Amino acid sequence: MDGLLNLSATPWAAAANRSGGGGPPTALPGRAPLSVFGVLLLTLLALLAAATFLWNVLVLATILRVRAFHRVPHNLVASMAVSDVMVAALVMPLSLVHELAGRRWRLGRALCHVWIAFDVLCCTASIWNVTAIALDRYWSLSRHLEYTLRVRRCISNAMIALTWALSAVIALAPLLFGWGETYSEGNQECQVSQEPSYTVFSTFGAFYLPLCVVLFVYWKIYKAAKFRMGSRKSNSITPVAPEGLEVKEASQQSQMVFTVRHATVTFQTDGDTWREQKEKKAVLMVGILIGVFVLCWIPFFITELINPLCSCDIPPIWKSIFLWLGYSNSFFNPLIYTAFNKNYNNAFRNLFSRQH
């Protein structure tokens, strides 16, 4: 997943052309190597990497510290946070180094292979973890009676294992099976294998297949939630108060309270129940998670699939923008998930508090 934001391609090249030289302006005495825009953009990307790392580490620390989180679906969230931490710690910094070198790879063949392998591994795992969370939400909403905690734990652990196994196969295939070359010493290039067959295999395995799964799953989640909420409203009970029965209607709660000989019976009326509110929040969370995932990654994978197959000349600056847009998904994932969970918000506030 190469093609980093070419900050040097525009301001550096423009400065070199104005001076009549062909190299980067670092070779020109008294001339600043980066424009103000370039410095600001590099700073923004560095802050994105740091924020992605810190926020996902915070999620992991919270899950490890709060005992109530040591169960599903938090193990899926932990797996997603691990993949996103690895993106921020192992992929984005080397991407910035590659960018500062003017898209030249000067760190050797071995480190190039390591960087590309971790790039594909971590990004693919992050995408499939989003898919696993969507599947878990769908089964918990549509089959909440059969989808017990024990079944949920087994299935979630299996999905985590499959996620990382599939990501490893896609990432290591060029190295293990000689499926294209990632490093060119003469051109000082380090990029994902451009072999057309590997491009189809990797893009479909890393993005297009999970994309189809999450879109189908969200459609099923929406239909299941809508059906359940509609059936509850159609089957709502309108209580009739017989003689001698005191009826009180709560002004701020969706319930009727009946008092008969010191006994109180509560019936839920047409308002949203606690489970309905929880389901609506889950549907909204999964929808936003999937929507951001699609918006962040689809531009990159479209260009990644088209470029080797049709030999199209896509401007490097756009390939770079699309790549970093995909990286930013690792920053948005924990923000979206924890924003819809009050337990995380409370745990964050108490994470560094002194225990008495």
Coordinates of C-alpha atoms in Angstrom, one line a residue:
M1 CA 0.0 0.0 0.0
D2 CA 2.5 2.5 -1.2
G3 CA 2.2 5.9 -3.0
L4 CA 2.7 8.3 -0.2
L5 CA 1.8 12.0 -0.2
N6 CA 4.4 13.6 -2.4
L7 CA 5.1 16.8 -0.6
S8 CA 8.4 17.2 -2.4
A9 CA 6.8 16.7 -5.8
T10 CA 5.2 20.1 -5.9
P11 CA 7.0 22.7 -3.7
W12 CA 10.5 21.1 -4.0
A13 CA 10.3 20.5 -7.7
A14 CA 9.0 24.0 -8.3
A15 CA 11.8 25.5 -6.4
A16 CA 14.3 23.3 -8.3
N17 CA 12.9 24.3 -11.7
R18 CA 13.0 28.0 -10.8
S19 CA 16.7 27.6 -10.0
G20 CA 17.4 25.6 -13.2
G21 CA 18.3 22.4 -11.3
G22 CA 16.7 19.0 -11.4
G23 CA 17.4 17.8 -7.9
P24 CA 15.6 18.6 -4.6
P25 CA 16.4 22.1 -3.3
T26 CA 18.3 20.6 -0.3
A27 CA 21.3 20.8 -2.7
L28 CA 20.8 24.5 -3.2
P29 CA 22.5 26.7 -0.6
G30 CA 20.4 29.1 1.3
R31 CA 17.1 27.7 0.0
A32 CA 14.6 26.1 2.4
P33 CA 13.8 22.5 1.4
L34 CA 10.1 22.7 2.3
S35 CA 7.4 25.3 1.7
V36 CA 5.2 26.4 4.6
F37 CA 2.4 24.3 3.1
G38 CA 4.7 21.2 3.1
V39 CA 5.8 21.7 6.7
L40 CA 2.2 22.1 7.8
L41 CA 1.1 19.0 5.9
L42 CA 4.0 16.9 7.3
T43 CA 3.1 18.1 10.8
L44 CA -0.5 17.2 10.2
L45 CA 0.4 13.7 9.1
A46 CA 2.8 13.3 12.0
L47 CA 0.0 14.4 14.4
L48 CA -2.4 12.0 12.8
A49 CA 0.1 9.1 13.4
A50 CA 0.6 10.1 17.0
A51 CA -3.1 10.6 17.7
T52 CA -3.9 7.3 16.1
F53 CA -1.3 5.5 18.2
L54 CA -2.3 7.2 21.5
W55 CA -6.1 6.8 21.1
N56 CA -5.9 3.1 20.3
V57 CA -3.4 2.5 23.1
L58 CA -6.0 4.2 25.4
V59 CA -8.7 1.9 24.2
L60 CA -6.4 -1.2 24.8
A61 CA -5.4 0.1 28.3
T62 CA -9.1 0.6 29.2
I63 CA -10.0 -2.9 28.0
L64 CA -7.1 -4.4 30.0
R65 CA -7.9 -2.5 33.1
V66 CA -11.7 -2.8 33.3
R67 CA -12.6 -6.3 34.2
A68 CA -16.1 -6.0 32.7
F69 CA -14.5 -5.5 29.3
H70 CA -12.7 -8.9 29.4
R71 CA -15.4 -10.4 27.2
V72 CA -17.1 -10.1 23.9
P73 CA -17.6 -7.9 22.0
H74 CA -14.6 -6.1 23.6
N75 CA -12.2 -8.7 22.4
L76 CA -13.1 -7.7 18.8
V77 CA -12.6 -4.0 19.7
A78 CA -9.2 -5.0 21.2
S79 CA -8.2 -6.8 18.0
M80 CA -9.2 -3.8 16.0
A81 CA -7.2 -1.5 18.3
V82 CA -4.1 -3.7 18.0
S83 CA -4.2 -3.6 14.2
D84 CA -4.7 0.2 14.3
V85 CA -1.9 0.7 16.8
M86 CA 0.4 -1.3 14.5
V87 CA -0.6 0.9 11.6
A88 CA 0.3 4.0 13.6
A89 CA 3.6 2.6 15.1
L90 CA 5.0 0.5 12.3
V91 CA 3.6 1.8 9.0
M92 CA 2.9 5.5 9.2
P93 CA 6.3 6.6 10.5
L94 CA 8.2 4.8 7.7
S95 CA 5.7 6.2 5.3
L96 CA 6.7 9.7 6.5
V97 CA 10.4 8.8 6.1
H98 CA 9.8 7.6 2.6
E99 CA 8.0 10.8 1.8
L100 CA 10.7 13.0 3.2
A101 CA 13.2 11.2 1.0
G102 CA 11.2 12.3 -2.1
R103 CA 9.6 8.9 -2.7
R104 CA 13.0 7.2 -2.8
W105 CA 13.6 4.2 -0.5
R106 CA 17.1 4.4 0.9
L107 CA 16.7 2.0 3.9
G108 CA 17.6 -1.3 2.1
R109 CA 15.8 -4.3 0.7
A110 CA 15.1 -6.0 4.1
L111 CA 13.4 -3.1 5.7
C112 CA 11.4 -2.5 2.5
H113 CA 10.0 -6.0 2.8
V114 CA 9.3 -5.6 6.4
W115 CA 7.5 -2.3 5.9
I116 CA 5.4 -3.5 3.0
A117 CA 4.5 -6.7 4.8
F118 CA 3.4 -4.8 7.9
D119 CA 1.5 -2.3 5.8
V120 CA -0.6 -4.9 4.1
L121 CA -1.0 -7.0 7.3
C122 CA -2.1 -4.2 9.6
C123 CA -4.4 -2.4 7.1
T124 CA -6.0 -5.7 6.0
A125 CA -6.5 -6.8 9.7
S126 CA -8.1 -3.4 10.5
I127 CA -10.5 -3.8 7.6
W128 CA -11.5 -7.3 8.6
N129 CA -11.9 -6.4 12.2
V130 CA -14.5 -3.8 11.2
T131 CA -16.2 -6.6 9.3
A132 CA -16.1 -8.9 12.3
I133 CA -17.7 -6.2 14.6
A134 CA -20.5 -5.7 12.0
L135 CA -21.1 -9.4 11.9
D136 CA -21.2 -9.7 15.7
R137 CA -23.7 -6.8 15.9
Y138 CA -25.9 -8.5 13.3
W139 CA -26.0 -11.8 15.1
S140 CA -26.6 -10.2 18.5
L141 CA -29.6 -8.3 17.1
S142 CA -31.1 -10.9 14.9
R143 CA -30.4 -14.0 17.0
H144 CA -30.1 -12.7 20.6
L145 CA -31.7 -15.8 22.1
E146 CA -29.4 -18.3 20.4
Y147 CA -26.4 -16.0 20.4
T148 CA -25.5 -16.6 24.0
L149 CA -22.3 -15.3 25.7
R150 CA -20.6 -18.6 25.3
V151 CA -21.5 -18.9 21.6
R152 CA -20.5 -15.3 21.0
R153 CA -17.1 -15.8 22.6
C154 CA -16.3 -18.8 20.5
I155 CA -17.4 -17.1 17.3
S156 CA -15.6 -13.9 18.0
N157 CA -12.4 -15.7 18.8
A158 CA -12.7 -17.7 15.6
M159 CA -13.3 -14.4 13.6
I160 CA -10.2 -12.8 15.2
A161 CA -8.0 -15.8 14.3
L162 CA -9.3 -15.9 10.7
T163 CA -8.8 -12.1 10.4
W164 CA -5.2 -12.3 11.3
A165 CA -4.5 -15.5 9.4
L166 CA -6.0 -14.1 6.2
S167 CA -4.2 -10.8 6.6
A168 CA -0.9 -12.7 7.0
V169 CA -1.5 -14.8 3.9
I170 CA -2.2 -11.7 1.8
A171 CA 0.8 -9.8 3.3
L172 CA 3.4 -12.6 3.0
A173 CA 2.4 -14.1 -0.4
P174 CA 4.9 -12.0 -2.4
L175 CA 7.7 -13.0 -0.1
L176 CA 6.8 -16.7 0.3
F177 CA 5.7 -17.5 -3.2
G178 CA 7.7 -14.9 -5.2
W179 CA 4.5 -13.2 -6.3
G180 CA 6.0 -10.1 -7.8
E181 CA 8.8 -7.8 -6.4
T182 CA 8.4 -5.1 -3.8
Y183 CA 11.9 -3.5 -4.0
S184 CA 13.8 -2.1 -6.9
E185 CA 17.4 -1.2 -5.9
G186 CA 18.1 0.7 -9.2
N187 CA 15.1 2.9 -9.0
Q188 CA 15.1 3.0 -5.2
E189 CA 11.5 2.0 -5.2
C190 CA 9.6 0.2 -2.4
Q191 CA 6.0 -0.6 -3.1
V192 CA 3.4 -3.4 -3.0
S193 CA 3.9 -6.0 -5.7
Q194 CA 2.4 -4.8 -9.0
E195 CA 1.9 -8.3 -10.4
P196 CA -1.7 -8.1 -11.9
S197 CA -2.7 -11.5 -10.4
Y198 CA -1.5 -10.5 -7.0
T199 CA -3.2 -7.1 -7.3
V200 CA -6.5 -8.8 -7.9
F201 CA -6.0 -11.3 -5.1
S202 CA -4.8 -8.8 -2.5
T203 CA -7.4 -6.0 -3.3
F204 CA -10.3 -8.5 -3.3
G205 CA -9.1 -10.3 -0.2
A206 CA -8.2 -7.1 1.7
F207 CA -11.1 -4.8 0.7
Y208 CA -13.7 -5.8 -1.9
L209 CA -14.8 -9.0 -0.1
P210 CA -15.1 -7.4 3.3
L211 CA -16.8 -4.5 1.7
C212 CA -19.5 -6.8 0.2
V213 CA -19.9 -8.5 3.6
V214 CA -20.3 -5.3 5.6
L215 CA -22.8 -3.7 3.1
F216 CA -24.9 -6.9 3.2
V217 CA -24.6 -7.2 6.9
Y218 CA -25.7 -3.6 7.5
W219 CA -28.7 -4.0 5.2
K220 CA -29.7 -7.1 7.2
I221 CA -29.1 -5.3 10.5
Y222 CA -31.3 -2.4 9.4
K223 CA -34.1 -4.7 8.2
A224 CA -33.9 -6.8 11.4
A225 CA -34.0 -3.8 13.7
K226 CA -36.8 -2.2 11.8
F227 CA -38.8 -5.4 11.8
R228 CA -38.3 -6.0 15.5
M229 CA -39.2 -2.4 16.4
G230 CA -42.3 -2.5 14.2
S231 CA -43.5 -5.8 15.6
R232 CA -43.2 -4.5 19.1
K233 CA -45.3 -1.4 18.4
S234 CA -48.0 -3.5 16.6
N235 CA -48.1 -5.9 19.6
S236 CA -48.2 -3.2 22.2
I237 CA -50.8 -3.7 25.0
T238 CA -53.2 -0.9 25.9
P239 CA -54.3 -1.6 29.5
V240 CA -57.8 -1.0 30.6
A241 CA -58.4 0.0 34.2
P242 CA -61.3 -1.8 35.8
E243 CA -63.2 -0.3 38.7
G244 CA -61.2 0.2 41.8
L245 CA -58.0 0.2 40.0
E246 CA -55.7 3.2 40.3
V247 CA -53.9 4.1 37.1
K248 CA -51.0 6.5 36.9
E249 CA -49.3 7.5 33.7
A250 CA -45.7 8.6 34.1
S251 CA -45.1 11.9 32.4
Q252 CA -41.5 11.3 31.4
Q253 CA -41.4 7.6 31.0
S254 CA -43.1 5.3 28.4
Q255 CA -45.0 3.1 30.9
M256 CA -48.3 2.7 32.8
V257 CA -48.2 2.0 36.5
F258 CA -51.1 0.1 38.1
T259 CA -51.6 -0.1 41.9
V260 CA -53.9 -2.9 43.2
R261 CA -53.9 -3.5 47.0
H262 CA -50.5 -2.2 47.6
A263 CA -49.0 -4.2 44.6
T264 CA -47.6 -2.3 41.6
V265 CA -47.6 -3.7 38.1
T266 CA -45.8 -1.8 35.3
F267 CA -46.6 -2.2 31.6
Q268 CA -44.5 -0.9 28.9
T269 CA -46.4 1.3 26.4
D270 CA -45.6 2.5 22.9
G271 CA -42.4 4.3 23.9
D272 CA -38.9 3.0 23.2
T273 CA -37.8 0.2 25.6
W274 CA -34.3 0.0 26.9
R275 CA -33.5 -2.8 24.4
E276 CA -35.0 -0.8 21.5
Q277 CA -32.8 2.2 22.4
K278 CA -29.8 -0.1 22.6
E279 CA -30.5 -1.6 19.3
K280 CA -31.0 1.8 17.7
K281 CA -27.7 2.9 19.0
A282 CA -26.0 -0.3 17.8
V283 CA -27.5 0.2 14.3
L284 CA -26.3 3.8 14.2
M285 CA -22.8 2.9 15.4
V286 CA -22.3 0.1 12.9
G287 CA -23.7 2.4 10.1
I288 CA -21.2 5.1 10.9
L289 CA -18.3 2.7 11.3
I290 CA -19.0 1.1 8.0
G291 CA -19.7 4.4 6.3
V292 CA -16.4 5.9 7.4
F293 CA -14.6 2.7 6.5
V294 CA -15.9 2.8 3.0
L295 CA -15.2 6.5 2.5
C296 CA -11.7 6.2 3.8
W297 CA -10.6 3.1 1.8
I298 CA -12.6 2.9 -1.4
P299 CA -10.6 5.6 -3.3
F300 CA -7.3 3.9 -2.6
F301 CA -8.4 0.4 -3.5
I302 CA -10.0 1.6 -6.7
T303 CA -6.8 3.1 -7.9
E304 CA -4.8 0.2 -6.5
L305 CA -6.8 -2.2 -8.6
I306 CA -7.0 -0.1 -11.8
N307 CA -3.4 1.0 -12.0
P308 CA -1.6 -2.4 -12.6
L309 CA -4.4 -3.7 -14.8
C310 CA -4.8 -0.9 -17.2
S311 CA -1.4 0.8 -16.8
C312 CA -3.2 4.0 -16.1
D313 CA -1.1 7.0 -15.2
I314 CA -2.6 8.2 -12.0
P315 CA -1.0 11.3 -10.6
P316 CA 1.2 10.4 -7.6
I317 CA -0.3 13.1 -5.5
W318 CA -3.7 11.5 -5.7
K319 CA -2.4 8.1 -4.9
S320 CA -0.8 9.6 -1.9
I321 CA -3.9 11.4 -0.7
F322 CA -5.9 8.2 -1.1
L323 CA -3.4 6.2 0.9
W324 CA -3.3 8.6 3.8
L325 CA -7.1 8.8 3.7
G326 CA -7.1 5.0 4.2
Y327 CA -4.6 5.3 7.1
S328 CA -6.9 7.8 8.8
N329 CA -9.5 5.1 9.2
S330 CA -7.3 3.7 12.0
F331 CA -7.8 7.0 13.8
F332 CA -11.6 7.1 13.3
N333 CA -12.3 3.5 14.3
P334 CA -11.8 3.9 18.1
L335 CA -13.5 7.3 18.1
I336 CA -16.6 6.0 16.5
Y337 CA -16.9 2.9 18.6
T338 CA -16.3 4.5 22.0
A339 CA -18.5 7.5 21.2
F340 CA -21.5 5.2 21.3
N341 CA -20.5 3.4 24.5
K342 CA -21.0 5.2 27.9
N343 CA -19.0 2.5 29.7
Y344 CA -15.9 3.5 27.7
N345 CA -16.5 7.2 28.4
N346 CA -16.7 6.5 32.1
A347 CA -13.7 4.2 32.0
F348 CA -11.6 6.8 30.2
R349 CA -12.4 9.4 32.9
N350 CA -11.3 6.9 35.6
L351 CA -8.4 5.3 33.8
F352 CA -5.7 7.4 35.5
S353 CA -7.6 8.1 38.7
R354 CA -6.1 7.0 42.0
Q355 CA -7.6 3.8 43.3
H356 CA -8.6 4.0 47.0

